[in-house]
GROMACS .gro file of C-alpha atoms in nm:
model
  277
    1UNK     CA    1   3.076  -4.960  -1.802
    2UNK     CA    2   3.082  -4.730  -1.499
    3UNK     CA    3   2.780  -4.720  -1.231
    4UNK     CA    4   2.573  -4.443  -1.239
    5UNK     CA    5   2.629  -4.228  -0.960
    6UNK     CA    6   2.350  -4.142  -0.722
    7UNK     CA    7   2.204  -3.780  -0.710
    8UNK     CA    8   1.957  -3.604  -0.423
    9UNK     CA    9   1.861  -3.242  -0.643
   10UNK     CA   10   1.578  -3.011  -0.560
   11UNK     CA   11   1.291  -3.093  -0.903
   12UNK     CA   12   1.000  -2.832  -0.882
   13UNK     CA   13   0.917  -2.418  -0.980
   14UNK     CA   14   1.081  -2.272  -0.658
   15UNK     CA   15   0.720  -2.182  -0.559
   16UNK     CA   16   0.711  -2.377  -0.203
   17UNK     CA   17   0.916  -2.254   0.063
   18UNK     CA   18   1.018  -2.558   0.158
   19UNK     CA   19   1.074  -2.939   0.057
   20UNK     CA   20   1.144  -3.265   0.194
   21UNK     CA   21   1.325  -3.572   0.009
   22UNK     CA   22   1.403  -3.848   0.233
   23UNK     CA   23   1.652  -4.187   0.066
   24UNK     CA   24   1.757  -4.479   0.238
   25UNK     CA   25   2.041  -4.722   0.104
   26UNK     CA   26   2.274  -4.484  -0.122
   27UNK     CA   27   2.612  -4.577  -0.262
   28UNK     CA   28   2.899  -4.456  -0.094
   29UNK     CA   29   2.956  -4.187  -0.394
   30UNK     CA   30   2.620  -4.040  -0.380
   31UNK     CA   31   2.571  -3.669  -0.405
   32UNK     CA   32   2.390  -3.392  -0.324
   33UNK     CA   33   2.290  -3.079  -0.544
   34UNK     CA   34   2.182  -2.725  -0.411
   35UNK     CA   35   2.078  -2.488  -0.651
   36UNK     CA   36   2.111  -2.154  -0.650
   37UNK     CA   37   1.761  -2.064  -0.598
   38UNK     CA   38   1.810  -2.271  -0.261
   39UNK     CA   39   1.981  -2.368   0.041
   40UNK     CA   40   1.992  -2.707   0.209
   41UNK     CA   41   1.972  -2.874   0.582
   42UNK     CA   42   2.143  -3.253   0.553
   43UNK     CA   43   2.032  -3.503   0.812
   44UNK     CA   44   2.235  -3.790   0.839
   45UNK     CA   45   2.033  -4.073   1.097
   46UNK     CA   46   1.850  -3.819   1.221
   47UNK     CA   47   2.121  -3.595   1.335
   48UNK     CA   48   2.141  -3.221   1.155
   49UNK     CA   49   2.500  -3.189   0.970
   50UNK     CA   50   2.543  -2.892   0.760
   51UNK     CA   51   2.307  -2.612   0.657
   52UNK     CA   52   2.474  -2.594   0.250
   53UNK     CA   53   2.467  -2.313   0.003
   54UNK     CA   54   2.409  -2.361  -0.363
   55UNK     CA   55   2.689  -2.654  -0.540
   56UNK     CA   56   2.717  -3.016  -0.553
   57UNK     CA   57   2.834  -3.195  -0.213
   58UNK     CA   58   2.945  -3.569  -0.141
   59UNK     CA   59   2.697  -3.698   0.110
   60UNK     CA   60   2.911  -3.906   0.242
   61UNK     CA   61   3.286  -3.868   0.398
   62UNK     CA   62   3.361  -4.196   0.455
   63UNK     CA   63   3.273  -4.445   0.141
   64UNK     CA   64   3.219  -4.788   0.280
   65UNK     CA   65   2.962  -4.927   0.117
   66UNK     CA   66   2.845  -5.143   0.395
   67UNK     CA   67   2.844  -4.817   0.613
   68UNK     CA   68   2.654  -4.619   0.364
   69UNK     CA   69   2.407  -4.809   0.281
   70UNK     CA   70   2.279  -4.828   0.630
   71UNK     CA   71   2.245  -4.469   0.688
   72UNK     CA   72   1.944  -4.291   0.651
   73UNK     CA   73   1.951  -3.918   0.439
   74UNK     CA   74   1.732  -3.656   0.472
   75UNK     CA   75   1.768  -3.311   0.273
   76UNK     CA   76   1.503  -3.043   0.318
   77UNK     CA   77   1.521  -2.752   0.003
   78UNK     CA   78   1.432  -2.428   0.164
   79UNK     CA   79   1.458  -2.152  -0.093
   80UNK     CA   80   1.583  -1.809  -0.083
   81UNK     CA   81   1.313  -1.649  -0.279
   82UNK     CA   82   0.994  -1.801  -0.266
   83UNK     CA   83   0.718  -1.605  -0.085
   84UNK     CA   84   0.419  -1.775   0.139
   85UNK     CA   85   0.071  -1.625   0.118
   86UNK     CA   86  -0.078  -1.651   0.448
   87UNK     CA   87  -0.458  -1.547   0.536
   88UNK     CA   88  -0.505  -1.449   0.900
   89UNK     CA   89  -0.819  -1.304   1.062
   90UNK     CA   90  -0.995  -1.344   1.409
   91UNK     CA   91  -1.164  -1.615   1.495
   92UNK     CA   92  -1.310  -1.410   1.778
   93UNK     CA   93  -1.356  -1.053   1.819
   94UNK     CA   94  -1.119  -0.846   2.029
   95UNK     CA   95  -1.208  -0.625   2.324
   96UNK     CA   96  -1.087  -0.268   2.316
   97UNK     CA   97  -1.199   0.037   2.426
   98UNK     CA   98  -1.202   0.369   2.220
   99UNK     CA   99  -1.007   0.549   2.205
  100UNK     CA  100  -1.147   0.907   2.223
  101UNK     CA  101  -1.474   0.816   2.426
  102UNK     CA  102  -1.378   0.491   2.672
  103UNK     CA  103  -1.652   0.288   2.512
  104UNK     CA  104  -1.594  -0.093   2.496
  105UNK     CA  105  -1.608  -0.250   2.166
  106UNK     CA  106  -1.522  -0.566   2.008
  107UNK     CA  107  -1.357  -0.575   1.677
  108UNK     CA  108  -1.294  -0.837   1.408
  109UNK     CA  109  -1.038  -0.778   1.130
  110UNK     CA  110  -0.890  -1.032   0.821
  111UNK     CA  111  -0.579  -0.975   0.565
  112UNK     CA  112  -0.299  -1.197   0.463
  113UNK     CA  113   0.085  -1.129   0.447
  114UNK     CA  114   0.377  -1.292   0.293
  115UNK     CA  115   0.716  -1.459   0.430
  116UNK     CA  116   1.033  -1.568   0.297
  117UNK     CA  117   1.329  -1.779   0.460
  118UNK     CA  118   1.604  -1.530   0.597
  119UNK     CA  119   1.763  -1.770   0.766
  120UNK     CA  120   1.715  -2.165   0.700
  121UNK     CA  121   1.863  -2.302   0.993
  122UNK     CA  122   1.670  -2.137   1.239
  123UNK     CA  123   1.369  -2.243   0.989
  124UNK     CA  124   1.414  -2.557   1.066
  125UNK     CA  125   1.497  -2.594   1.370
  126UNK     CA  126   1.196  -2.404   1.482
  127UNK     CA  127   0.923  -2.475   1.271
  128UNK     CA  128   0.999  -2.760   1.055
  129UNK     CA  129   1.235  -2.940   1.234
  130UNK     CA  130   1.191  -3.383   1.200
  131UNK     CA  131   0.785  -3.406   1.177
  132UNK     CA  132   0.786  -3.591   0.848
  133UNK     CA  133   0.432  -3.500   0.829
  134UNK     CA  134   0.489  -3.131   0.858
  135UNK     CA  135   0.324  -2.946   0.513
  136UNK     CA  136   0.327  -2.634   0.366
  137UNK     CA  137  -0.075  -2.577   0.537
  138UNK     CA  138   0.076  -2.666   0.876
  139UNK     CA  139   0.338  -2.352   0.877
  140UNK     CA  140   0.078  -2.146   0.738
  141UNK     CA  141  -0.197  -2.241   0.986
  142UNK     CA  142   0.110  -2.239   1.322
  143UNK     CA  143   0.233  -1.852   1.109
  144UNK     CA  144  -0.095  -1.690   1.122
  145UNK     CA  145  -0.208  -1.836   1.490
  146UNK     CA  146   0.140  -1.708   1.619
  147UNK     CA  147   0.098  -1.359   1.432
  148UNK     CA  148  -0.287  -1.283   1.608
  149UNK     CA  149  -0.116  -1.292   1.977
  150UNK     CA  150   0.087  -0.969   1.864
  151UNK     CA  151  -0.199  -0.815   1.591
  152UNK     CA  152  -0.420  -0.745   1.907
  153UNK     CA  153  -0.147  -0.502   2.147
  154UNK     CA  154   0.020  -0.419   1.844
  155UNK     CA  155  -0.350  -0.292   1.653
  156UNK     CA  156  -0.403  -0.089   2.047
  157UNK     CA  157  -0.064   0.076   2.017
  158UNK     CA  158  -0.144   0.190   1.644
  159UNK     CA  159  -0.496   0.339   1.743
  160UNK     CA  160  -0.386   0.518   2.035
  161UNK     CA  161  -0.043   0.660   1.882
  162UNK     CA  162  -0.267   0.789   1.589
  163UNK     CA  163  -0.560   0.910   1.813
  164UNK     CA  164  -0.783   0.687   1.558
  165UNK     CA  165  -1.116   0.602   1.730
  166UNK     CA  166  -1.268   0.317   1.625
  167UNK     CA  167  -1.526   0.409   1.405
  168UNK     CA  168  -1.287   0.533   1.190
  169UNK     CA  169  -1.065   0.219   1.218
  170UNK     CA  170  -1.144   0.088   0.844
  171UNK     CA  171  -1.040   0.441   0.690
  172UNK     CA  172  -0.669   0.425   0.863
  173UNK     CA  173  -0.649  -0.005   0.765
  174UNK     CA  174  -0.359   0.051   0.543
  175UNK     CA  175  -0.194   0.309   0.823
  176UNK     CA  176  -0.291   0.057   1.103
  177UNK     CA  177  -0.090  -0.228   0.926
  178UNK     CA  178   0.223  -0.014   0.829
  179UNK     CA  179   0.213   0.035   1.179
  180UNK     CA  180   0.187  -0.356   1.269
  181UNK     CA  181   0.421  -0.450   1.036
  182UNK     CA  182   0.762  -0.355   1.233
  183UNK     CA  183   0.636  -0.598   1.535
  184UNK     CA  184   0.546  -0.824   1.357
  185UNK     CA  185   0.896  -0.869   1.135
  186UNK     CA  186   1.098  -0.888   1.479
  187UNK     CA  187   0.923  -1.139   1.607
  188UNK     CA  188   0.925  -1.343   1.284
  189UNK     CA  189   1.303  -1.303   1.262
  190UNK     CA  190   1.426  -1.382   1.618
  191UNK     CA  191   1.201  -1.637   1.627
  192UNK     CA  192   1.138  -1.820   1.311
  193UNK     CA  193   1.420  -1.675   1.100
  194UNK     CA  194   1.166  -1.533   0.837
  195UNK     CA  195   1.115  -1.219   0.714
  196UNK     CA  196   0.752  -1.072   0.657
  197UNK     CA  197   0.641  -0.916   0.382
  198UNK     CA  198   0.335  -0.643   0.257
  199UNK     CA  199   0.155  -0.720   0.552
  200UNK     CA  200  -0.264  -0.589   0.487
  201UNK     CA  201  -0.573  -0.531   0.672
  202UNK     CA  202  -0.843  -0.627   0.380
  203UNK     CA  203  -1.158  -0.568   0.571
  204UNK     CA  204  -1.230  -0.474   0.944
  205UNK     CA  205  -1.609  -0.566   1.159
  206UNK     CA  206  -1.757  -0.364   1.416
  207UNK     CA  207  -2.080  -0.370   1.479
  208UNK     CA  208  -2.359  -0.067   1.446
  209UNK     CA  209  -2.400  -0.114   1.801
  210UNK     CA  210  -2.034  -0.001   1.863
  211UNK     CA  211  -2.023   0.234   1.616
  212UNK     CA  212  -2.379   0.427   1.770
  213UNK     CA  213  -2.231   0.377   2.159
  214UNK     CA  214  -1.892   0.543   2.069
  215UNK     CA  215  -2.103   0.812   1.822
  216UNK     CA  216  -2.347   0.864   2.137
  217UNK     CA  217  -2.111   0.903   2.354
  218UNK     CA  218  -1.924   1.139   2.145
  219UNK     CA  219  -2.221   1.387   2.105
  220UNK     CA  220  -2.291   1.331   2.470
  221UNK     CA  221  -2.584   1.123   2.391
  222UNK     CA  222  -2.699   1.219   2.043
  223UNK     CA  223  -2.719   0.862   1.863
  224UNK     CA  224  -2.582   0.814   1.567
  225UNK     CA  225  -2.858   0.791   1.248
  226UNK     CA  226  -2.677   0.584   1.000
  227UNK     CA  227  -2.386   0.565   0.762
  228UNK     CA  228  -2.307   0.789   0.489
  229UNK     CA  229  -2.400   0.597   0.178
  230UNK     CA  230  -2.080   0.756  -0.020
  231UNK     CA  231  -1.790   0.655   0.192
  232UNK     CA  232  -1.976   0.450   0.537
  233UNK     CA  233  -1.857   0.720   0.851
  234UNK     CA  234  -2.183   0.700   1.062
  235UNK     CA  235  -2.355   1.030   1.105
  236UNK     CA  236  -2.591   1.152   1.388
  237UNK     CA  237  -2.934   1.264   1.481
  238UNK     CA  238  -2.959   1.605   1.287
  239UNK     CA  239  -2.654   1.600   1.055
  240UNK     CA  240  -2.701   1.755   0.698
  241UNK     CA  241  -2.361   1.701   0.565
  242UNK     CA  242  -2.140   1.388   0.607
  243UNK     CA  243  -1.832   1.478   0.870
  244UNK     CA  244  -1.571   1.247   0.687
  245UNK     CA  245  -1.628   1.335   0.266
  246UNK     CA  246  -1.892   1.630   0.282
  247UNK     CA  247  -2.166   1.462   0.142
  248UNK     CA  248  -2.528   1.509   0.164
  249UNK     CA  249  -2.688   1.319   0.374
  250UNK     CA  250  -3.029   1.092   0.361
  251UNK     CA  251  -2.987   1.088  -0.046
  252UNK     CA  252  -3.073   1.470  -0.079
  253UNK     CA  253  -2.907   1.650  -0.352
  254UNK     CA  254  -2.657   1.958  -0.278
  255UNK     CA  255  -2.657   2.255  -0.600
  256UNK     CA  256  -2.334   2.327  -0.676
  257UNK     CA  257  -2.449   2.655  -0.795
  258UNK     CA  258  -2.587   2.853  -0.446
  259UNK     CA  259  -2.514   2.547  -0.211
  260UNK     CA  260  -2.911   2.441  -0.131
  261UNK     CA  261  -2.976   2.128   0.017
  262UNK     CA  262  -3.267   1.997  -0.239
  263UNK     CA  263  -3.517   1.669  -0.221
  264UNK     CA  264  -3.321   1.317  -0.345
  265UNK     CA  265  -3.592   1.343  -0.635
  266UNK     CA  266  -3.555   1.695  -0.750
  267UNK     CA  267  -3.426   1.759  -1.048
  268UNK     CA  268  -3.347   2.114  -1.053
  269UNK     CA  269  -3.284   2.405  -0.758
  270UNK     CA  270  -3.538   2.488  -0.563
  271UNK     CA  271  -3.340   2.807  -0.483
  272UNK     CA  272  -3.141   2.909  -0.793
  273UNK     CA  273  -3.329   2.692  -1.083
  274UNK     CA  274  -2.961   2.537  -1.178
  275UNK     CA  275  -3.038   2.127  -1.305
  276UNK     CA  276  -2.888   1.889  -1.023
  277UNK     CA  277  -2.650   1.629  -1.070
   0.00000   0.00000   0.00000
């Protein structure tokens, strides 16, 4: 009866971006399979060998047994579709200035952006390389503290080329990030050998203390009031309409018969007699 020949294949849903299978004491025939949803880095003692495409490979060249069996293997799986989900966001606020008025500000921001192995040597070399410890939550954490040291000059250049001040900053998120995104995939490629994906802005802070200094300073000194309650642009001292949608402001009611501004609790024109939204 022939011996069952030994086989190192990637088992899982091609939903991690990479994985690890380490075996110690194979037969001389052993194999390796790569599917085609993957490629593979072979370690032989320690020492990288080949970086394989999909197919089934001898591990070893030489088959004495005695040899073999004293070797240690190591295959890492990377695949060449699988997407990582990454959350990023500032742990502390960064310092700017305005853009339009010169006033300091600090400014938080949070999103999350995908990557995918482009190319799986440089993958491993760089950023998985022999910790046998190294998971999935370790690339995403060293990923997303890498990406903030470009989000901050790379956010500037955006709001500057764009003339966007920064009370405005959560209106242009989605421009801001298309913006972003072209640093950010260079610097992922040349140095990681990833490529980045539908990389968002989901929410940005600044405080109402910025938002009033750079709305003061604006209106040379006319403080800003409050935030429109339809779409949140501040407003200042003395403003009827909102600047950003048109709305009326402090919860009064506009007729959109003869255009009077009416009480928030009236129910018809004071002007024209037309009923009020």
């Amino acid at each position: 009866m022939s011996k069952e020949i030994q086989v190192i294949k990637y088992e899982g849903d091609n939903s991690e971006l990479f994985k690890r299978i380490s075996a110690d004491g194979l037969d001389p025939e052993a194999k390796l399979i790569v599917p085609e949803t993957h490629n593979a880095i072979l370690i032989k003692d320690g020492v990288l060998m080949d970086t394989l495409n999909s197919g089934s490979y001898d591990i070893f060249e030489e088959k004495s047994a005695k040899k073999c069996r004293n070797v240690s293997v190591e295959v890492i799986f990377l695949s060449k579709t699988a997407r990582l989900k990454v959350m990023w966001g500032t742990k502390t606020r960064f310092d700017f200035r305005d853009v339009e008025t010169d006033v300091p500000v600090k400014v938080g921001a949070h999103g999350e952006f995908e990557v995918q192995i482009s190319n799986p040597r440089k993958a491993y070399m760089v950023l998985i390389g022999a910790e046998k410890t190294f998971t999935v939550q370790d690339l995403k954490d060293r990923l997303a503290a890498r990406m903030m040291s470009k989000v901050e000059p790379a956010i500037a250049r955006a709001m500057r080329s764009g003339g966007i001040t920064f009370d405005r900053m959560s209106e242009h998120k989605d421009e801001i990030a298309q913006s972003v995104l072209p640093v950010l995939s260079k610097m992922f490629e040349d140095d990681y050998g990833l490529k980045i994906f539908s990389f968002t802005i989901a929410s940005v802070v600044i405080s109402d203390e910025d938002i009033a200094a750079i709305e003061a300073a604006r209106s040379g000194g006319r403080k800003a009031a409050g935030v429109c309650a339809r779409c949140g642009a501040p407003y200042r001292e003395g403003d009827k309409f909102c600047s950003s949608c048109g709305s009326p402001l402090g919860g009064r009611k506009l007729c959109k018969n003869c255009g009077k501004l009416n009480e928030a609790d009236a129910l018809f024109c004071s002007s024209c007699g037309k009923k009020l939204d």
